[in-house]
Amino acid sequence: MKTAEIVTTVEALRARVADWRRDGRRVGLVPTMGALHDGHLSLVAATQSHADRTVVSIFVNPAQFAPHEDFDRYPRTLQADAGKLGDTADLIFAPSVAEIYPEGFATRLEVWGPAAGLETDFRPHFFSGVATVVAKLLIAAMPDVAIFGEKDYQQLLVIRRLTADLGLPIEILGAPIVREADGLALSSRNAYLSAEERVVAGRLNLILRDVATRLKHGDPVAIAEQFGRSDLLEAGFNSVDYVAVRDAGTLQPVSDPSRPARILAAAKIGATRLIDNLAV
Ligand code: PAF
C-alpha cells in the first residue's frame, strides 16, 4: 500500500505545504506522539472532511515529560505508524528533538485559564511542554485546521486558548474519544498494561458513567465525585489523582451540573496512569 512521504525538517514541511497552498488546497494537521492507534486514525479521518491535504506530525515531545515519567520507554514506531496511516495522510512530519529544540532553545509557553488544576496539580510541567510544542508545530505547518482528541479534554481546551491568545488563524477541532468494547479509551499508554491491569482499566469509563447517573439522579457533585474515587480504588486502581465534575467550557468547578459539564478522571494502575472524561 502507498504510504505518505516522511519529512523531518520544518523547511521541507513548509515547502510541501506551500505547494498545496499554491494549488488552493486547505491543509489539516494532526499532531501526535506516534504509536498510532484507531483513536489517531479517527482524527486523520475527521480531518479529511475539513481539509484537502492532511499532515500527521509524529514527535515524542521531551518538554511534556517530567524526569521521572516515561519519555525513554514511550513507544517509537515510525515505520509501523506510516504503515497504519497508509495513504490516508499526505505527509508525515517526524522531526528530531534537535529540529524542534535546537541548541540554545530557551522559550517555554505558559497557559493559564483552562490549564489550572486537574492535570496541572499532578503534572505541573505538562501543559507548558504541550503548549510549547503545539505552538511550534502550528507555526511550522500553518494549517487551516488542527484536530485533537477529546480524550485529553483539558489539553484540547488549553490548545484552543493558546491558539486564540497567540492570534493564530487556525481552527482547532476536537474529535470524540474512541473506545474499546468495554469502554476503555484508546491510548498509546494502554500498551503498558498487564492482562490483569487491562481488565481493571476497563472499569474507569463505567465508573465515570455511574458518576454521571448519580448526578442525573440529583446527588450533589461532591458526593458523586467521592463515590467515583472510592469505586476506582475498589475496582483495583492503586491511586486516584482526581474525579472532578467541571464546567465543559472553562473547567471551573460546578456545584450544579445544569450547564454542559464534563466529568474528568485520572487514576493509576501499577505504574500506568490513565485519564478519561465524559460529557454530562
Ligand atoms: O496528545 C498528544 O499526543 C500530545 O500531547 C501532543 C498534542 C501531540 C503534543 O505533543
PDB file of C-alpha atoms in Angstrom, residues 29-266:
ATOM      1  CA  LEU A  29      -2.678  18.971  10.856  1.00  0.00           C
ATOM      2  CA  VAL A  30      -2.995  16.035  13.262  1.00  0.00           C
ATOM      3  CA  PRO A  31      -0.316  16.388  15.960  1.00  0.00           C
ATOM      4  CA  THR A  32       0.619  13.046  17.584  1.00  0.00           C
ATOM      5  CA  MET A  33       3.415  11.405  19.509  1.00  0.00           C
ATOM      6  CA  GLY A  34       3.178   8.301  17.311  1.00  0.00           C
ATOM      7  CA  ALA A  35       2.418   4.734  18.470  1.00  0.00           C
ATOM      8  CA  LEU A  36      -0.714   5.306  16.424  1.00  0.00           C
ATOM      9  CA  HIS A  37      -3.952   3.512  17.231  1.00  0.00           C
ATOM     10  CA  ASP A  38      -7.524   3.722  15.949  1.00  0.00           C
ATOM     11  CA  GLY A  39      -8.095   6.889  18.010  1.00  0.00           C
ATOM     12  CA  HIS A  40      -5.385   8.672  15.999  1.00  0.00           C
ATOM     13  CA  LEU A  41      -6.697   7.201  12.752  1.00  0.00           C
ATOM     14  CA  SER A  42     -10.135   8.619  13.591  1.00  0.00           C
ATOM     15  CA  LEU A  43      -8.526  12.080  13.914  1.00  0.00           C
ATOM     16  CA  VAL A  44      -6.988  11.674  10.471  1.00  0.00           C
ATOM     17  CA  ALA A  45     -10.345  10.578   9.050  1.00  0.00           C
ATOM     18  CA  ALA A  46     -12.098  13.547  10.714  1.00  0.00           C
ATOM     19  CA  THR A  47      -9.538  15.973   9.267  1.00  0.00           C
ATOM     20  CA  GLN A  48     -10.402  14.845   5.781  1.00  0.00           C
ATOM     21  CA  SER A  49     -13.833  16.455   5.937  1.00  0.00           C
ATOM     22  CA  HIS A  50     -12.216  19.811   6.838  1.00  0.00           C
ATOM     23  CA  ALA A  51      -9.108  19.825   4.648  1.00  0.00           C
ATOM     24  CA  ASP A  52      -7.862  18.648   1.244  1.00  0.00           C
ATOM     25  CA  ARG A  53      -4.414  17.658   2.493  1.00  0.00           C
ATOM     26  CA  THR A  54      -3.510  16.085   5.848  1.00  0.00           C
ATOM     27  CA  VAL A  55      -0.200  16.319   7.675  1.00  0.00           C
ATOM     28  CA  VAL A  56       0.361  13.985  10.644  1.00  0.00           C
ATOM     29  CA  SER A  57       3.165  15.045  12.955  1.00  0.00           C
ATOM     30  CA  ILE A  58       4.909  12.345  14.974  1.00  0.00           C
ATOM     31  CA  PHE A  59       7.136  13.686  17.717  1.00  0.00           C
ATOM     32  CA  VAL A  60       7.656  12.382  21.250  1.00  0.00           C
ATOM     33  CA  ASN A  61       7.989  15.735  22.945  1.00  0.00           C
ATOM     34  CA  PRO A  62      10.549  15.693  25.785  1.00  0.00           C
ATOM     35  CA  ALA A  63       9.241  19.015  27.132  1.00  0.00           C
ATOM     36  CA  GLN A  64       5.964  17.470  28.315  1.00  0.00           C
ATOM     37  CA  PHE A  65       7.548  14.654  30.354  1.00  0.00           C
ATOM     38  CA  ALA A  66       8.932  15.126  33.874  1.00  0.00           C
ATOM     39  CA  PRO A  67      12.275  13.383  34.553  1.00  0.00           C
ATOM     40  CA  HIS A  68      10.542  10.509  36.409  1.00  0.00           C
ATOM     41  CA  GLU A  69       7.981   9.922  33.612  1.00  0.00           C
ATOM     42  CA  ASP A  70       8.020   7.527  30.645  1.00  0.00           C
ATOM     43  CA  PHE A  71       9.838   9.585  27.959  1.00  0.00           C
ATOM     44  CA  ASP A  72      12.524   6.913  27.439  1.00  0.00           C
ATOM     45  CA  ARG A  73      10.154   3.980  27.213  1.00  0.00           C
ATOM     46  CA  TYR A  74       7.421   5.791  25.241  1.00  0.00           C
ATOM     47  CA  PRO A  75       6.927   3.616  22.112  1.00  0.00           C
ATOM     48  CA  ARG A  76       8.630   4.909  18.950  1.00  0.00           C
ATOM     49  CA  THR A  77       7.266   3.060  15.935  1.00  0.00           C
ATOM     50  CA  LEU A  78       7.625   5.397  12.951  1.00  0.00           C
ATOM     51  CA  GLN A  79       7.621   2.776  10.160  1.00  0.00           C
ATOM     52  CA  ALA A  80       4.650   0.920  11.675  1.00  0.00           C
ATOM     53  CA  ASP A  81       2.850   4.264  12.113  1.00  0.00           C
ATOM     54  CA  ALA A  82       3.449   5.135   8.449  1.00  0.00           C
ATOM     55  CA  GLY A  83       2.043   1.704   7.529  1.00  0.00           C
ATOM     56  CA  LYS A  84      -1.085   2.280   9.630  1.00  0.00           C
ATOM     57  CA  LEU A  85      -1.674   5.666   8.036  1.00  0.00           C
ATOM     58  CA  GLY A  86      -1.237   4.221   4.542  1.00  0.00           C
ATOM     59  CA  ASP A  87      -2.424   6.805   2.056  1.00  0.00           C
ATOM     60  CA  THR A  88      -4.867   8.457   4.480  1.00  0.00           C
ATOM     61  CA  ALA A  89      -2.203  11.077   5.309  1.00  0.00           C
ATOM     62  CA  ASP A  90      -0.468  13.116   2.636  1.00  0.00           C
ATOM     63  CA  LEU A  91       2.643  13.879   4.664  1.00  0.00           C
ATOM     64  CA  ILE A  92       4.243  12.735   7.918  1.00  0.00           C
ATOM     65  CA  PHE A  93       6.325  15.295   9.756  1.00  0.00           C
ATOM     66  CA  ALA A  94       8.712  13.375  12.039  1.00  0.00           C
ATOM     67  CA  PRO A  95      11.302  15.852  13.295  1.00  0.00           C
ATOM     68  CA  SER A  96      14.246  15.074  15.580  1.00  0.00           C
ATOM     69  CA  VAL A  97      14.433  16.653  19.038  1.00  0.00           C
ATOM     70  CA  ALA A  98      17.176  18.979  17.696  1.00  0.00           C
ATOM     71  CA  GLU A  99      14.895  20.151  14.867  1.00  0.00           C
ATOM     72  CA  ILE A 100      12.225  21.275  17.344  1.00  0.00           C
ATOM     73  CA  TYR A 101      14.532  22.348  20.171  1.00  0.00           C
ATOM     74  CA  PRO A 102      17.808  23.414  18.546  1.00  0.00           C
ATOM     75  CA  GLU A 103      20.865  24.231  20.621  1.00  0.00           C
ATOM     76  CA  GLY A 104      20.187  27.369  22.650  1.00  0.00           C
ATOM     77  CA  PHE A 105      16.376  26.971  22.631  1.00  0.00           C
ATOM     78  CA  ALA A 106      15.187  28.982  25.641  1.00  0.00           C
ATOM     79  CA  THR A 107      11.438  29.549  25.291  1.00  0.00           C
ATOM     80  CA  ARG A 108       8.593  27.949  27.152  1.00  0.00           C
ATOM     81  CA  LEU A 109       4.916  28.910  26.821  1.00  0.00           C
ATOM     82  CA  GLU A 110       2.740  29.129  29.907  1.00  0.00           C
ATOM     83  CA  VAL A 111      -1.050  28.918  29.534  1.00  0.00           C
ATOM     84  CA  TRP A 112      -3.301  29.786  32.456  1.00  0.00           C
ATOM     85  CA  GLY A 113      -7.136  29.612  32.374  1.00  0.00           C
ATOM     86  CA  PRO A 114      -8.059  26.041  31.418  1.00  0.00           C
ATOM     87  CA  ALA A 115      -4.565  24.775  32.317  1.00  0.00           C
ATOM     88  CA  ALA A 116      -5.157  25.490  36.021  1.00  0.00           C
ATOM     89  CA  GLY A 117      -5.787  22.471  38.250  1.00  0.00           C
ATOM     90  CA  LEU A 118      -6.613  18.842  37.304  1.00  0.00           C
ATOM     91  CA  GLU A 119      -3.604  17.581  35.271  1.00  0.00           C
ATOM     92  CA  THR A 120      -1.500  20.543  36.376  1.00  0.00           C
ATOM     93  CA  ASP A 121      -1.917  19.576  40.046  1.00  0.00           C
ATOM     94  CA  PHE A 122      -0.209  16.244  39.299  1.00  0.00           C
ATOM     95  CA  ARG A 123       1.940  17.029  36.226  1.00  0.00           C
ATOM     96  CA  PRO A 124       2.911  20.693  36.712  1.00  0.00           C
ATOM     97  CA  HIS A 125       5.332  20.640  33.752  1.00  0.00           C
ATOM     98  CA  PHE A 126       2.822  19.115  31.319  1.00  0.00           C
ATOM     99  CA  PHE A 127       0.824  21.914  29.727  1.00  0.00           C
ATOM    100  CA  SER A 128       3.731  24.286  29.241  1.00  0.00           C
ATOM    101  CA  GLY A 129       5.520  21.437  27.417  1.00  0.00           C
ATOM    102  CA  VAL A 130       2.445  20.714  25.301  1.00  0.00           C
ATOM    103  CA  ALA A 131       1.803  24.414  24.619  1.00  0.00           C
ATOM    104  CA  THR A 132       5.399  24.979  23.556  1.00  0.00           C
ATOM    105  CA  VAL A 133       5.496  22.089  21.114  1.00  0.00           C
ATOM    106  CA  VAL A 134       1.984  22.605  19.746  1.00  0.00           C
ATOM    107  CA  ALA A 135       2.745  26.283  19.095  1.00  0.00           C
ATOM    108  CA  LYS A 136       5.908  25.231  17.263  1.00  0.00           C
ATOM    109  CA  LEU A 137       4.047  22.605  15.214  1.00  0.00           C
ATOM    110  CA  LEU A 138       1.219  25.003  14.331  1.00  0.00           C
ATOM    111  CA  ILE A 139       3.643  27.749  13.324  1.00  0.00           C
ATOM    112  CA  ALA A 140       5.746  25.283  11.311  1.00  0.00           C
ATOM    113  CA  ALA A 141       2.804  23.822   9.360  1.00  0.00           C
ATOM    114  CA  MET A 142       0.418  26.819   9.459  1.00  0.00           C
ATOM    115  CA  PRO A 143      -2.573  24.564   8.706  1.00  0.00           C
ATOM    116  CA  ASP A 144      -6.132  25.821   8.240  1.00  0.00           C
ATOM    117  CA  VAL A 145      -7.314  23.339  10.826  1.00  0.00           C
ATOM    118  CA  ALA A 146      -5.725  21.156  13.521  1.00  0.00           C
ATOM    119  CA  ILE A 147      -7.520  18.339  15.293  1.00  0.00           C
ATOM    120  CA  PHE A 148      -7.043  16.856  18.763  1.00  0.00           C
ATOM    121  CA  GLY A 149      -8.762  14.010  20.588  1.00  0.00           C
ATOM    122  CA  GLU A 150     -11.266  14.756  23.359  1.00  0.00           C
ATOM    123  CA  LYS A 151      -9.641  12.049  25.487  1.00  0.00           C
ATOM    124  CA  ASP A 152      -7.165  14.756  26.508  1.00  0.00           C
ATOM    125  CA  TYR A 153     -10.047  17.152  27.130  1.00  0.00           C
ATOM    126  CA  GLN A 154      -8.119  19.654  29.260  1.00  0.00           C
ATOM    127  CA  GLN A 155      -5.327  19.646  26.660  1.00  0.00           C
ATOM    128  CA  LEU A 156      -7.864  20.444  23.926  1.00  0.00           C
ATOM    129  CA  LEU A 157      -9.122  23.500  25.862  1.00  0.00           C
ATOM    130  CA  VAL A 158      -5.549  24.613  26.593  1.00  0.00           C
ATOM    131  CA  ILE A 159      -4.665  24.400  22.891  1.00  0.00           C
ATOM    132  CA  ARG A 160      -7.808  26.351  21.926  1.00  0.00           C
ATOM    133  CA  ARG A 161      -6.858  29.068  24.447  1.00  0.00           C
ATOM    134  CA  LEU A 162      -3.249  29.181  23.256  1.00  0.00           C
ATOM    135  CA  THR A 163      -4.250  29.412  19.579  1.00  0.00           C
ATOM    136  CA  ALA A 164      -6.702  32.240  20.297  1.00  0.00           C
ATOM    137  CA  ASP A 165      -4.256  34.075  22.574  1.00  0.00           C
ATOM    138  CA  LEU A 166      -1.427  33.914  20.016  1.00  0.00           C
ATOM    139  CA  GLY A 167      -3.834  35.023  17.272  1.00  0.00           C
ATOM    140  CA  LEU A 168      -3.033  32.016  15.084  1.00  0.00           C
ATOM    141  CA  PRO A 169      -5.574  31.836  12.224  1.00  0.00           C
ATOM    142  CA  ILE A 170      -6.090  28.113  12.733  1.00  0.00           C
ATOM    143  CA  GLU A 171      -9.333  26.330  13.595  1.00  0.00           C
ATOM    144  CA  ILE A 172      -8.883  23.890  16.492  1.00  0.00           C
ATOM    145  CA  LEU A 173     -11.268  20.935  16.383  1.00  0.00           C
ATOM    146  CA  GLY A 174     -11.920  18.228  18.956  1.00  0.00           C
ATOM    147  CA  ALA A 175     -12.812  14.675  17.942  1.00  0.00           C
ATOM    148  CA  PRO A 176     -14.765  12.149  20.039  1.00  0.00           C
ATOM    149  CA  ILE A 177     -12.986   9.541  22.158  1.00  0.00           C
ATOM    150  CA  VAL A 178     -12.583   6.131  20.519  1.00  0.00           C
ATOM    151  CA  ARG A 179     -13.127   3.266  22.973  1.00  0.00           C
ATOM    152  CA  GLU A 180     -12.536  -0.476  23.223  1.00  0.00           C
ATOM    153  CA  ALA A 181     -15.627  -2.719  23.548  1.00  0.00           C
ATOM    154  CA  ASP A 182     -15.502  -2.486  27.390  1.00  0.00           C
ATOM    155  CA  GLY A 183     -15.313   1.319  27.295  1.00  0.00           C
ATOM    156  CA  LEU A 184     -11.556   1.797  27.795  1.00  0.00           C
ATOM    157  CA  ALA A 185     -10.467   4.907  25.895  1.00  0.00           C
ATOM    158  CA  LEU A 186      -7.766   4.112  23.343  1.00  0.00           C
ATOM    159  CA  SER A 187      -4.355   5.379  24.412  1.00  0.00           C
ATOM    160  CA  SER A 188      -0.783   4.557  23.417  1.00  0.00           C
ATOM    161  CA  ARG A 189      -0.120   4.003  27.136  1.00  0.00           C
ATOM    162  CA  ASN A 190      -2.645   1.109  27.284  1.00  0.00           C
ATOM    163  CA  ALA A 191       0.221  -0.966  25.838  1.00  0.00           C
ATOM    164  CA  TYR A 192       1.915  -0.767  29.270  1.00  0.00           C
ATOM    165  CA  LEU A 193      -0.962  -2.629  30.997  1.00  0.00           C
ATOM    166  CA  SER A 194      -0.588  -6.273  32.054  1.00  0.00           C
ATOM    167  CA  ALA A 195      -3.526  -8.618  31.319  1.00  0.00           C
ATOM    168  CA  GLU A 196      -4.939  -8.160  34.845  1.00  0.00           C
ATOM    169  CA  GLU A 197      -4.422  -4.383  34.787  1.00  0.00           C
ATOM    170  CA  ARG A 198      -6.177  -4.225  31.425  1.00  0.00           C
ATOM    171  CA  VAL A 199      -9.322  -5.738  32.990  1.00  0.00           C
ATOM    172  CA  VAL A 200      -9.267  -3.148  35.790  1.00  0.00           C
ATOM    173  CA  ALA A 201      -8.645  -0.343  33.269  1.00  0.00           C
ATOM    174  CA  GLY A 202     -11.961  -1.110  31.575  1.00  0.00           C
ATOM    175  CA  ARG A 203     -13.772  -0.083  34.779  1.00  0.00           C
ATOM    176  CA  LEU A 204     -12.660   3.552  34.529  1.00  0.00           C
ATOM    177  CA  ASN A 205     -15.232   4.523  31.937  1.00  0.00           C
ATOM    178  CA  LEU A 206     -18.007   2.506  33.598  1.00  0.00           C
ATOM    179  CA  ILE A 207     -17.349   4.280  36.901  1.00  0.00           C
ATOM    180  CA  LEU A 208     -17.498   7.680  35.175  1.00  0.00           C
ATOM    181  CA  ARG A 209     -20.860   6.599  33.758  1.00  0.00           C
ATOM    182  CA  ASP A 210     -22.005   5.763  37.291  1.00  0.00           C
ATOM    183  CA  VAL A 211     -20.929   9.235  38.428  1.00  0.00           C
ATOM    184  CA  ALA A 212     -22.992  10.715  35.571  1.00  0.00           C
ATOM    185  CA  THR A 213     -26.004   8.633  36.637  1.00  0.00           C
ATOM    186  CA  ARG A 214     -25.659   9.814  40.240  1.00  0.00           C
ATOM    187  CA  LEU A 215     -25.604  13.446  39.062  1.00  0.00           C
ATOM    188  CA  LYS A 216     -28.660  12.833  36.908  1.00  0.00           C
ATOM    189  CA  HIS A 217     -30.467  11.418  39.941  1.00  0.00           C
ATOM    190  CA  GLY A 218     -29.653  14.541  41.936  1.00  0.00           C
ATOM    191  CA  ASP A 219     -26.617  13.537  44.011  1.00  0.00           C
ATOM    192  CA  PRO A 220     -24.568  16.610  44.994  1.00  0.00           C
ATOM    193  CA  VAL A 221     -21.408  16.986  42.889  1.00  0.00           C
ATOM    194  CA  ALA A 222     -19.055  16.385  45.846  1.00  0.00           C
ATOM    195  CA  ILE A 223     -20.833  13.140  46.770  1.00  0.00           C
ATOM    196  CA  ALA A 224     -20.815  11.853  43.171  1.00  0.00           C
ATOM    197  CA  GLU A 225     -17.087  12.668  42.896  1.00  0.00           C
ATOM    198  CA  GLN A 226     -16.382  10.892  46.187  1.00  0.00           C
ATOM    199  CA  PHE A 227     -18.223   7.747  45.006  1.00  0.00           C
ATOM    200  CA  GLY A 228     -16.210   7.875  41.768  1.00  0.00           C
ATOM    201  CA  ARG A 229     -12.926   7.955  43.722  1.00  0.00           C
ATOM    202  CA  SER A 230     -13.848   5.143  46.104  1.00  0.00           C
ATOM    203  CA  ASP A 231     -15.290   2.974  43.269  1.00  0.00           C
ATOM    204  CA  LEU A 232     -12.000   3.316  41.347  1.00  0.00           C
ATOM    205  CA  LEU A 233      -9.981   2.208  44.374  1.00  0.00           C
ATOM    206  CA  GLU A 234     -12.367  -0.681  44.963  1.00  0.00           C
ATOM    207  CA  ALA A 235     -12.093  -1.709  41.295  1.00  0.00           C
ATOM    208  CA  GLY A 236      -8.312  -2.128  41.705  1.00  0.00           C
ATOM    209  CA  PHE A 237      -6.779   1.240  40.791  1.00  0.00           C
ATOM    210  CA  ASN A 238      -3.944   1.827  43.248  1.00  0.00           C
ATOM    211  CA  SER A 239      -4.358   5.605  43.395  1.00  0.00           C
ATOM    212  CA  VAL A 240      -6.779   8.229  42.138  1.00  0.00           C
ATOM    213  CA  ASP A 241      -5.462  11.671  41.218  1.00  0.00           C
ATOM    214  CA  TYR A 242      -8.895  13.181  40.646  1.00  0.00           C
ATOM    215  CA  VAL A 243     -12.513  12.576  39.758  1.00  0.00           C
ATOM    216  CA  ALA A 244     -13.909  16.032  39.076  1.00  0.00           C
ATOM    217  CA  VAL A 245     -17.095  17.462  37.613  1.00  0.00           C
ATOM    218  CA  ARG A 246     -16.236  20.691  35.805  1.00  0.00           C
ATOM    219  CA  ASP A 247     -17.816  23.273  33.513  1.00  0.00           C
ATOM    220  CA  ALA A 248     -17.286  21.885  29.984  1.00  0.00           C
ATOM    221  CA  GLY A 249     -16.141  25.240  28.599  1.00  0.00           C
ATOM    222  CA  THR A 250     -13.954  26.639  31.389  1.00  0.00           C
ATOM    223  CA  LEU A 251     -13.124  23.617  33.575  1.00  0.00           C
ATOM    224  CA  GLN A 252     -14.158  25.648  36.604  1.00  0.00           C
ATOM    225  CA  PRO A 253     -15.722  23.601  39.437  1.00  0.00           C
ATOM    226  CA  VAL A 254     -19.522  23.354  39.226  1.00  0.00           C
ATOM    227  CA  SER A 255     -21.893  22.808  42.089  1.00  0.00           C
ATOM    228  CA  ASP A 256     -24.918  22.151  39.910  1.00  0.00           C
ATOM    229  CA  PRO A 257     -24.230  20.471  36.566  1.00  0.00           C
ATOM    230  CA  SER A 258     -27.215  22.029  34.791  1.00  0.00           C
ATOM    231  CA  ARG A 259     -24.848  23.722  32.312  1.00  0.00           C
ATOM    232  CA  PRO A 260     -22.811  21.464  29.993  1.00  0.00           C
ATOM    233  CA  ALA A 261     -20.319  19.756  32.290  1.00  0.00           C
ATOM    234  CA  ARG A 262     -17.582  17.188  31.960  1.00  0.00           C
ATOM    235  CA  ILE A 263     -16.540  14.501  34.418  1.00  0.00           C
ATOM    236  CA  LEU A 264     -12.759  14.133  34.263  1.00  0.00           C
ATOM    237  CA  ALA A 265     -10.644  11.499  35.975  1.00  0.00           C
ATOM    238  CA  ALA A 266      -7.046  10.372  36.303  1.00  0.00           C
TER     239      ALA A 266
END
